[in-house]
Amino acid sequence: MDLIMILLPVFIIFFIGYMGQKLIGFDIKSISTAALYLMSPFLAFRTFYSNELTMDYFYIVLFSLILTVVLLLIVWLTSVAMKATRPERSAMILGGVFMNSGNYGAPVVLFAFGAVGFDYAVIMMVLQSLLMNTVGIFFASLGGEEKATWRQAFQRVIRMPLIYAAFLGLGLQLLHVHVPNTLMEGISLVADASIPTVMLVLGMQLAVIARKRVAYRYVTAVSVIRMVVSPILAVAIVYFMPINDLLKAVIILQSSMPAAANTTMFALQFGTEPDLVSFTTFITTILSILSIPVVLLFLGV
C-alpha cells in the first residue's frame, strides 16, 4: 500500500495532462519547448550548486556511462535486426536507454532507503539528465523530421542551455560563490515547476496518440530492454564496483525505472516518432507497478 501511495501522484499528474488535452486541447510542442529550454536549466543549476561533490560522483558517473553505452549498443542492434527506420531507431533509443530517475525514481528511492539513499538518487538524477540532454537530444535530432546530419545533431546538443546551467552551478559550488537566498528562491520556483510540467506534457501526448501509428513490436522490444535488461545489467556492473551496499541498491533500483518522461519532450521537439516514444513511456510506467516491487524484494527491502 505504501508503494502504491508513492506511485499514485505520478499517475495523477499524467491523468491531469491527459484530461486537459482531451477536454481543452493545448499546443503541446510549445509547452514542451518551455519546459526544455526555460525550466530544466534552473533545475540543473540548483542541483549541481546545492549537492556537494564526493567520490561517489565518480562511481555514479562511471556506472551511468557504462550502462548508457551498453544499452545504446543493445537497442541499436535490436533496431537493426527489426529493420527499423531511422526515426524509429532514434525513438527506440530514447525509450530504451534513459530511465525516469527523477520524478519517479527519486521518490521511490526515498521511500525504500530514506534520506541518505535519496541523496544518491538526486546525484544520479542529475547525471541522467545531462546524458539525456546530450546523447538523448543528439539521437532525437538525428532521427527527427528534419533528418539532421551528425554535425547538425551535435550543434543542437551544444546549444542546450541545461548543459551550461549545470556547469555554472558546479563552478559556483567549487568556487564557494554564495548565491543570495532571494535569488535561489526564484530559481527554485522555476526548477520545481519543471518536473510536473514534463509529466503533464507526457499525459497530453498520450491523449493524442494515433493508435494506428504506434508500432507495437518496437514498444514491446524497448519495454523488455528498459524493464528487464537494464536492471540485470546494473546488477552485473555494480558487482565489480568498490561501493557501499546502499549505493549499489540505489543504482539498481534507479536502473529499473520506466522510460524517462523527458524523452517525450525531445521526441516532440524534433519530430522523432513522438507517439512511439510517449506510448513506450506509458507502457513501461504501467509495467513498473509490477516490476518495482520485484526489484525491491530482490534488494531485500
mmCIF file of C-alpha atoms in Angstrom:
data_model
loop_
_atom_site.group_PDB
_atom_site.id
_atom_site.type_symbol
_atom_site.label_atom_id
_atom_site.label_comp_id
_atom_site.label_asym_id
_atom_site.label_seq_id
_atom_site.Cartn_x
_atom_site.Cartn_y
_atom_site.Cartn_z
ATOM 1 C CA MET A 1 0.000 0.000 0.000
ATOM 2 C CA ASP A 2 2.837 2.419 0.842
ATOM 3 C CA LEU A 3 4.438 1.802 -2.563
ATOM 4 C CA ILE A 4 1.115 2.454 -4.283
ATOM 5 C CA MET A 5 0.857 5.775 -2.447
ATOM 6 C CA ILE A 6 4.316 6.705 -3.770
ATOM 7 C CA LEU A 7 3.355 5.850 -7.358
ATOM 8 C CA LEU A 8 -0.131 7.378 -7.211
ATOM 9 C CA PRO A 9 0.955 11.067 -7.533
ATOM 10 C CA VAL A 10 2.845 10.224 -10.729
ATOM 11 C CA PHE A 11 -0.250 8.762 -12.359
ATOM 12 C CA ILE A 12 -2.452 11.591 -11.084
ATOM 13 C CA ILE A 13 -0.296 14.155 -12.909
ATOM 14 C CA PHE A 14 -0.265 12.035 -16.065
ATOM 15 C CA PHE A 15 -4.058 11.818 -15.845
ATOM 16 C CA ILE A 16 -4.450 15.592 -15.379
ATOM 17 C CA GLY A 17 -2.408 16.225 -18.530
ATOM 18 C CA TYR A 18 -4.387 13.565 -20.388
ATOM 19 C CA MET A 19 -7.787 15.019 -19.405
ATOM 20 C CA GLY A 20 -6.649 18.583 -20.016
ATOM 21 C CA GLN A 21 -5.695 17.725 -23.571
ATOM 22 C CA LYS A 22 -8.922 15.795 -24.171
ATOM 23 C CA LEU A 23 -11.229 18.494 -22.757
ATOM 24 C CA ILE A 24 -9.403 21.709 -23.656
ATOM 25 C CA GLY A 25 -6.625 20.988 -26.136
ATOM 26 C CA PHE A 26 -3.197 22.610 -25.887
ATOM 27 C CA ASP A 27 -0.269 23.336 -28.150
ATOM 28 C CA ILE A 28 1.830 20.514 -26.704
ATOM 29 C CA LYS A 29 5.037 21.400 -28.515
ATOM 30 C CA SER A 30 5.029 24.957 -27.145
ATOM 31 C CA ILE A 31 4.647 23.706 -23.580
ATOM 32 C CA SER A 32 7.373 21.083 -24.032
ATOM 33 C CA THR A 33 9.691 23.726 -25.514
ATOM 34 C CA ALA A 34 9.162 25.962 -22.489
ATOM 35 C CA ALA A 35 9.924 23.077 -20.126
ATOM 36 C CA LEU A 36 13.017 22.053 -22.079
ATOM 37 C CA TYR A 37 14.596 25.462 -22.666
ATOM 38 C CA LEU A 38 13.264 27.617 -19.820
ATOM 39 C CA MET A 39 12.589 25.391 -16.793
ATOM 40 C CA SER A 40 15.016 22.451 -16.939
ATOM 41 C CA PRO A 41 18.180 24.626 -16.847
ATOM 42 C CA PHE A 42 17.113 26.043 -13.477
ATOM 43 C CA LEU A 43 16.671 22.523 -12.107
ATOM 44 C CA ALA A 44 20.139 21.520 -13.319
ATOM 45 C CA PHE A 45 21.733 24.653 -11.886
ATOM 46 C CA ARG A 46 20.134 24.195 -8.470
ATOM 47 C CA THR A 47 21.056 20.514 -8.239
ATOM 48 C CA PHE A 48 24.720 20.983 -9.130
ATOM 49 C CA TYR A 49 25.048 24.073 -6.970
ATOM 50 C CA SER A 50 23.405 22.523 -3.899
ATOM 51 C CA ASN A 51 24.864 18.983 -3.833
ATOM 52 C CA GLU A 52 28.466 18.727 -2.652
ATOM 53 C CA LEU A 53 30.897 16.711 -4.786
ATOM 54 C CA THR A 54 32.152 13.424 -3.287
ATOM 55 C CA MET A 55 33.931 10.284 -4.571
ATOM 56 C CA ASP A 56 30.516 8.711 -5.020
ATOM 57 C CA TYR A 57 30.093 11.043 -8.003
ATOM 58 C CA PHE A 58 32.929 9.277 -9.804
ATOM 59 C CA TYR A 59 31.396 5.825 -9.403
ATOM 60 C CA ILE A 60 27.914 7.010 -10.347
ATOM 61 C CA VAL A 61 29.344 8.752 -13.432
ATOM 62 C CA LEU A 62 31.293 5.630 -14.361
ATOM 63 C CA PHE A 63 28.251 3.416 -13.916
ATOM 64 C CA SER A 64 25.988 5.768 -15.879
ATOM 65 C CA LEU A 65 28.402 5.929 -18.806
ATOM 66 C CA ILE A 66 28.885 2.151 -18.934
ATOM 67 C CA LEU A 67 25.153 1.443 -18.717
ATOM 68 C CA THR A 68 24.328 4.061 -21.351
ATOM 69 C CA VAL A 69 26.885 2.733 -23.832
ATOM 70 C CA VAL A 70 25.835 -0.903 -23.359
ATOM 71 C CA LEU A 71 22.115 -0.091 -23.650
ATOM 72 C CA LEU A 72 22.800 2.010 -26.749
ATOM 73 C CA LEU A 73 24.513 -0.944 -28.386
ATOM 74 C CA ILE A 74 21.711 -3.339 -27.414
ATOM 75 C CA VAL A 75 18.947 -1.033 -28.659
ATOM 76 C CA TRP A 76 20.863 -0.245 -31.842
ATOM 77 C CA LEU A 77 21.432 -3.910 -32.673
ATOM 78 C CA THR A 78 17.806 -4.707 -31.841
ATOM 79 C CA SER A 79 16.537 -1.932 -34.121
ATOM 80 C CA VAL A 80 18.768 -3.125 -36.951
ATOM 81 C CA ALA A 81 17.543 -6.715 -36.517
ATOM 82 C CA MET A 82 13.946 -5.452 -36.582
ATOM 83 C CA LYS A 83 14.663 -3.318 -39.686
ATOM 84 C CA ALA A 84 13.515 -0.120 -38.004
ATOM 85 C CA THR A 85 13.677 3.154 -39.907
ATOM 86 C CA ARG A 86 15.985 5.954 -38.806
ATOM 87 C CA PRO A 87 13.265 7.816 -36.834
ATOM 88 C CA GLU A 88 12.052 4.544 -35.265
ATOM 89 C CA ARG A 89 15.617 3.647 -34.277
ATOM 90 C CA SER A 90 16.084 7.008 -32.568
ATOM 91 C CA ALA A 91 12.715 6.646 -30.824
ATOM 92 C CA MET A 92 13.748 3.192 -29.558
ATOM 93 C CA ILE A 93 16.977 4.655 -28.194
ATOM 94 C CA LEU A 94 15.079 7.402 -26.371
ATOM 95 C CA GLY A 95 12.743 4.874 -24.760
ATOM 96 C CA GLY A 96 15.226 2.094 -24.037
ATOM 97 C CA VAL A 97 18.336 3.898 -22.811
ATOM 98 C CA PHE A 98 17.090 6.643 -20.487
ATOM 99 C CA MET A 99 15.267 5.897 -17.241
ATOM 100 C CA ASN A 100 12.886 8.072 -15.220
ATOM 101 C CA SER A 101 15.315 8.574 -12.347
ATOM 102 C CA GLY A 102 13.910 11.947 -11.279
ATOM 103 C CA ASN A 103 10.187 12.495 -10.860
ATOM 104 C CA TYR A 104 9.598 8.743 -10.435
ATOM 105 C CA GLY A 105 12.818 7.110 -9.294
ATOM 106 C CA ALA A 106 13.836 9.605 -6.616
ATOM 107 C CA PRO A 107 10.565 9.367 -4.605
ATOM 108 C CA VAL A 108 10.677 5.558 -4.757
ATOM 109 C CA VAL A 109 14.276 5.582 -3.504
ATOM 110 C CA LEU A 110 13.267 7.919 -0.674
ATOM 111 C CA PHE A 111 10.506 5.509 0.326
ATOM 112 C CA ALA A 112 12.790 2.479 0.151
ATOM 113 C CA PHE A 113 16.080 3.769 1.580
ATOM 114 C CA GLY A 114 15.435 7.057 3.349
ATOM 115 C CA ALA A 115 17.239 10.402 3.165
ATOM 116 C CA VAL A 116 20.747 9.013 2.610
ATOM 117 C CA GLY A 117 19.600 6.926 -0.336
ATOM 118 C CA PHE A 118 17.684 9.926 -1.667
ATOM 119 C CA ASP A 119 20.912 11.964 -1.821
ATOM 120 C CA TYR A 120 22.412 9.292 -4.070
ATOM 121 C CA ALA A 121 19.231 9.318 -6.165
ATOM 122 C CA VAL A 122 19.481 13.079 -6.717
ATOM 123 C CA ILE A 123 23.071 12.773 -7.944
ATOM 124 C CA MET A 124 22.105 10.015 -10.350
ATOM 125 C CA MET A 125 19.079 12.016 -11.484
ATOM 126 C CA VAL A 126 21.266 14.974 -12.467
ATOM 127 C CA LEU A 127 23.779 12.799 -14.324
ATOM 128 C CA GLN A 128 20.966 11.067 -16.187
ATOM 129 C CA SER A 129 19.551 14.475 -17.049
ATOM 130 C CA LEU A 130 22.895 15.514 -18.523
ATOM 131 C CA LEU A 131 23.067 12.315 -20.569
ATOM 132 C CA MET A 132 19.519 12.813 -21.816
ATOM 133 C CA ASN A 133 20.238 16.422 -22.743
ATOM 134 C CA THR A 134 23.331 15.432 -24.720
ATOM 135 C CA VAL A 135 23.159 11.857 -26.002
ATOM 136 C CA GLY A 136 19.340 11.834 -25.991
ATOM 137 C CA ILE A 137 18.980 15.095 -27.876
ATOM 138 C CA PHE A 138 21.692 14.020 -30.337
ATOM 139 C CA PHE A 139 19.733 10.917 -31.357
ATOM 140 C CA ALA A 140 16.379 12.729 -31.214
ATOM 141 C CA SER A 141 17.734 15.299 -33.649
ATOM 142 C CA LEU A 142 19.395 12.648 -35.793
ATOM 143 C CA GLY A 143 16.105 10.785 -36.253
ATOM 144 C CA GLY A 144 13.859 13.854 -36.384
ATOM 145 C CA GLU A 145 11.665 15.127 -39.180
ATOM 146 C CA GLU A 146 14.392 17.465 -40.439
ATOM 147 C CA LYS A 147 16.742 14.476 -40.949
ATOM 148 C CA ALA A 148 19.675 16.269 -39.366
ATOM 149 C CA THR A 149 23.235 15.210 -40.125
ATOM 150 C CA TRP A 150 25.588 14.099 -37.345
ATOM 151 C CA ARG A 151 27.152 17.569 -37.327
ATOM 152 C CA GLN A 152 23.780 19.315 -37.112
ATOM 153 C CA ALA A 153 22.702 16.968 -34.308
ATOM 154 C CA PHE A 154 25.874 17.784 -32.373
ATOM 155 C CA GLN A 155 25.327 21.521 -32.891
ATOM 156 C CA ARG A 156 21.859 21.211 -31.360
ATOM 157 C CA VAL A 157 23.334 19.457 -28.343
ATOM 158 C CA ILE A 158 25.819 22.237 -27.618
ATOM 159 C CA ARG A 159 23.018 24.807 -27.898
ATOM 160 C CA MET A 160 21.098 23.241 -24.998
ATOM 161 C CA PRO A 161 21.037 25.689 -22.044
ATOM 162 C CA LEU A 162 20.779 22.886 -19.458
ATOM 163 C CA ILE A 163 24.401 21.860 -20.055
ATOM 164 C CA TYR A 164 25.723 25.340 -19.354
ATOM 165 C CA ALA A 165 23.426 25.789 -16.364
ATOM 166 C CA ALA A 166 24.760 22.560 -14.832
ATOM 167 C CA PHE A 167 28.399 23.594 -15.278
ATOM 168 C CA LEU A 168 27.627 27.074 -13.946
ATOM 169 C CA GLY A 169 26.086 25.581 -10.793
ATOM 170 C CA LEU A 170 29.042 23.214 -10.351
ATOM 171 C CA GLY A 171 31.541 26.038 -10.916
ATOM 172 C CA LEU A 172 29.896 28.316 -8.366
ATOM 173 C CA GLN A 173 29.870 25.467 -5.843
ATOM 174 C CA LEU A 174 33.578 24.677 -6.319
ATOM 175 C CA LEU A 175 34.492 28.374 -6.145
ATOM 176 C CA HIS A 176 32.344 28.754 -2.989
ATOM 177 C CA VAL A 177 30.382 31.611 -4.531
ATOM 178 C CA HIS A 178 27.299 32.385 -2.452
ATOM 179 C CA VAL A 179 24.071 32.889 -4.369
ATOM 180 C CA PRO A 180 21.696 35.172 -2.408
ATOM 181 C CA ASN A 181 18.751 33.381 -0.829
ATOM 182 C CA THR A 182 16.196 35.572 -2.594
ATOM 183 C CA LEU A 183 17.733 34.671 -5.969
ATOM 184 C CA MET A 184 17.810 30.962 -5.081
ATOM 185 C CA GLU A 185 14.133 31.147 -4.124
ATOM 186 C CA GLY A 186 13.311 32.403 -7.610
ATOM 187 C CA ILE A 187 15.477 29.713 -9.191
ATOM 188 C CA SER A 188 13.783 27.064 -7.062
ATOM 189 C CA LEU A 189 10.310 28.191 -8.118
ATOM 190 C CA VAL A 190 11.144 27.590 -11.776
ATOM 191 C CA ALA A 191 13.104 24.384 -11.011
ATOM 192 C CA ASP A 192 10.217 22.907 -9.038
ATOM 193 C CA ALA A 193 7.841 23.623 -11.920
ATOM 194 C CA SER A 194 9.919 21.733 -14.491
ATOM 195 C CA ILE A 195 9.249 18.157 -13.350
ATOM 196 C CA PRO A 196 5.434 18.350 -13.120
ATOM 197 C CA THR A 197 5.328 20.242 -16.425
ATOM 198 C CA VAL A 198 7.223 17.421 -18.148
ATOM 199 C CA MET A 199 4.805 14.902 -16.643
ATOM 200 C CA LEU A 200 1.810 16.936 -17.812
ATOM 201 C CA VAL A 201 3.271 17.012 -21.330
ATOM 202 C CA LEU A 202 3.504 13.227 -21.309
ATOM 203 C CA GLY A 203 -0.140 12.958 -20.257
ATOM 204 C CA MET A 204 -1.152 15.375 -23.019
ATOM 205 C CA GLN A 205 0.802 13.421 -25.630
ATOM 206 C CA LEU A 206 -0.865 10.183 -24.538
ATOM 207 C CA ALA A 207 -4.227 11.836 -25.207
ATOM 208 C CA VAL A 208 -3.411 12.446 -28.870
ATOM 209 C CA ILE A 209 -1.669 9.194 -29.735
ATOM 210 C CA ALA A 210 -2.842 7.813 -33.034
ATOM 211 C CA ARG A 211 -3.053 4.086 -32.319
ATOM 212 C CA LYS A 212 -2.555 3.076 -35.924
ATOM 213 C CA ARG A 213 0.779 4.912 -35.968
ATOM 214 C CA VAL A 214 2.257 3.140 -32.943
ATOM 215 C CA ALA A 215 4.416 0.156 -33.894
ATOM 216 C CA TYR A 216 3.668 -2.196 -31.014
ATOM 217 C CA ARG A 217 6.522 -4.571 -31.812
ATOM 218 C CA TYR A 218 9.002 -1.756 -31.199
ATOM 219 C CA VAL A 219 7.221 -0.811 -27.978
ATOM 220 C CA THR A 220 7.472 -4.427 -26.806
ATOM 221 C CA ALA A 221 11.182 -4.705 -27.623
ATOM 222 C CA VAL A 222 12.060 -1.420 -25.925
ATOM 223 C CA SER A 223 9.933 -2.248 -22.867
ATOM 224 C CA VAL A 224 11.810 -5.519 -22.365
ATOM 225 C CA ILE A 225 15.158 -3.733 -22.658
ATOM 226 C CA ARG A 226 14.111 -0.945 -20.309
ATOM 227 C CA MET A 227 12.387 -3.037 -17.628
ATOM 228 C CA VAL A 228 14.333 -6.328 -17.734
ATOM 229 C CA VAL A 229 17.703 -5.922 -19.424
ATOM 230 C CA SER A 230 18.602 -2.603 -17.772
ATOM 231 C CA PRO A 231 18.319 -3.775 -14.124
ATOM 232 C CA ILE A 232 20.151 -7.043 -14.940
ATOM 233 C CA LEU A 233 22.994 -5.038 -16.473
ATOM 234 C CA ALA A 234 23.021 -2.772 -13.412
ATOM 235 C CA VAL A 235 23.454 -5.764 -11.095
ATOM 236 C CA ALA A 236 26.349 -7.021 -13.211
ATOM 237 C CA ILE A 237 28.092 -3.622 -13.376
ATOM 238 C CA VAL A 238 27.885 -2.709 -9.669
ATOM 239 C CA TYR A 239 29.137 -6.175 -8.713
ATOM 240 C CA PHE A 240 32.613 -5.084 -9.838
ATOM 241 C CA MET A 241 32.490 -1.628 -8.211
ATOM 242 C CA PRO A 242 34.012 -0.877 -4.770
ATOM 243 C CA ILE A 243 30.955 0.960 -3.461
ATOM 244 C CA ASN A 244 28.772 0.505 -0.394
ATOM 245 C CA ASP A 245 25.676 -1.688 -0.440
ATOM 246 C CA LEU A 246 23.287 1.267 -0.175
ATOM 247 C CA LEU A 247 24.686 2.946 -3.279
ATOM 248 C CA LYS A 248 24.549 -0.386 -5.129
ATOM 249 C CA ALA A 249 20.895 -0.805 -4.184
ATOM 250 C CA VAL A 250 20.002 2.756 -5.236
ATOM 251 C CA ILE A 251 21.739 2.321 -8.595
ATOM 252 C CA ILE A 252 19.963 -0.978 -9.289
ATOM 253 C CA LEU A 253 16.576 0.444 -8.288
ATOM 254 C CA GLN A 254 17.060 3.562 -10.426
ATOM 255 C CA SER A 255 18.082 1.402 -13.384
ATOM 256 C CA SER A 256 14.775 -0.455 -13.030
ATOM 257 C CA MET A 257 12.707 2.670 -13.627
ATOM 258 C CA PRO A 258 10.482 3.130 -16.709
ATOM 259 C CA ALA A 259 11.405 5.282 -19.694
ATOM 260 C CA ALA A 260 12.072 8.912 -18.833
ATOM 261 C CA ALA A 261 9.224 11.373 -19.348
ATOM 262 C CA ASN A 262 11.716 13.912 -20.726
ATOM 263 C CA THR A 263 12.229 11.772 -23.825
ATOM 264 C CA THR A 264 8.675 12.615 -24.890
ATOM 265 C CA MET A 265 9.684 16.286 -24.921
ATOM 266 C CA PHE A 266 12.696 15.543 -27.106
ATOM 267 C CA ALA A 267 10.595 13.460 -29.497
ATOM 268 C CA LEU A 268 8.033 16.257 -29.758
ATOM 269 C CA GLN A 269 10.687 18.932 -30.194
ATOM 270 C CA PHE A 270 12.409 17.197 -33.105
ATOM 271 C CA GLY A 271 9.531 15.148 -34.533
ATOM 272 C CA THR A 272 11.138 11.805 -33.652
ATOM 273 C CA GLU A 273 8.159 9.423 -33.604
ATOM 274 C CA PRO A 274 6.584 11.108 -30.523
ATOM 275 C CA ASP A 275 3.665 8.641 -30.461
ATOM 276 C CA LEU A 276 6.067 5.710 -30.217
ATOM 277 C CA VAL A 277 8.173 7.375 -27.516
ATOM 278 C CA SER A 278 5.242 8.528 -25.373
ATOM 279 C CA PHE A 279 3.444 5.190 -25.640
ATOM 280 C CA THR A 280 6.640 3.374 -24.639
ATOM 281 C CA THR A 281 6.927 5.657 -21.619
ATOM 282 C CA PHE A 282 3.321 4.969 -20.705
ATOM 283 C CA ILE A 283 3.622 1.178 -21.053
ATOM 284 C CA THR A 284 6.861 0.942 -19.085
ATOM 285 C CA THR A 285 5.364 3.136 -16.359
ATOM 286 C CA ILE A 286 2.382 0.789 -16.093
ATOM 287 C CA LEU A 287 4.670 -2.260 -16.034
ATOM 288 C CA SER A 288 6.736 -0.696 -13.266
ATOM 289 C CA ILE A 289 3.817 -1.106 -10.861
ATOM 290 C CA LEU A 290 4.569 -4.834 -11.015
ATOM 291 C CA SER A 291 8.320 -4.806 -11.657
ATOM 292 C CA ILE A 292 9.470 -2.353 -8.974
ATOM 293 C CA PRO A 293 8.119 -4.456 -6.062
ATOM 294 C CA VAL A 294 10.030 -7.432 -7.541
ATOM 295 C CA VAL A 295 13.255 -5.405 -7.628
ATOM 296 C CA LEU A 296 12.681 -4.196 -4.060
ATOM 297 C CA LEU A 297 12.205 -7.803 -2.987
ATOM 298 C CA PHE A 298 15.469 -8.735 -4.714
ATOM 299 C CA LEU A 299 17.207 -5.906 -2.828
ATOM 300 C CA GLY A 300 15.812 -7.169 0.460
ATOM 301 C CA VAL A 301 13.646 -4.129 1.171
#
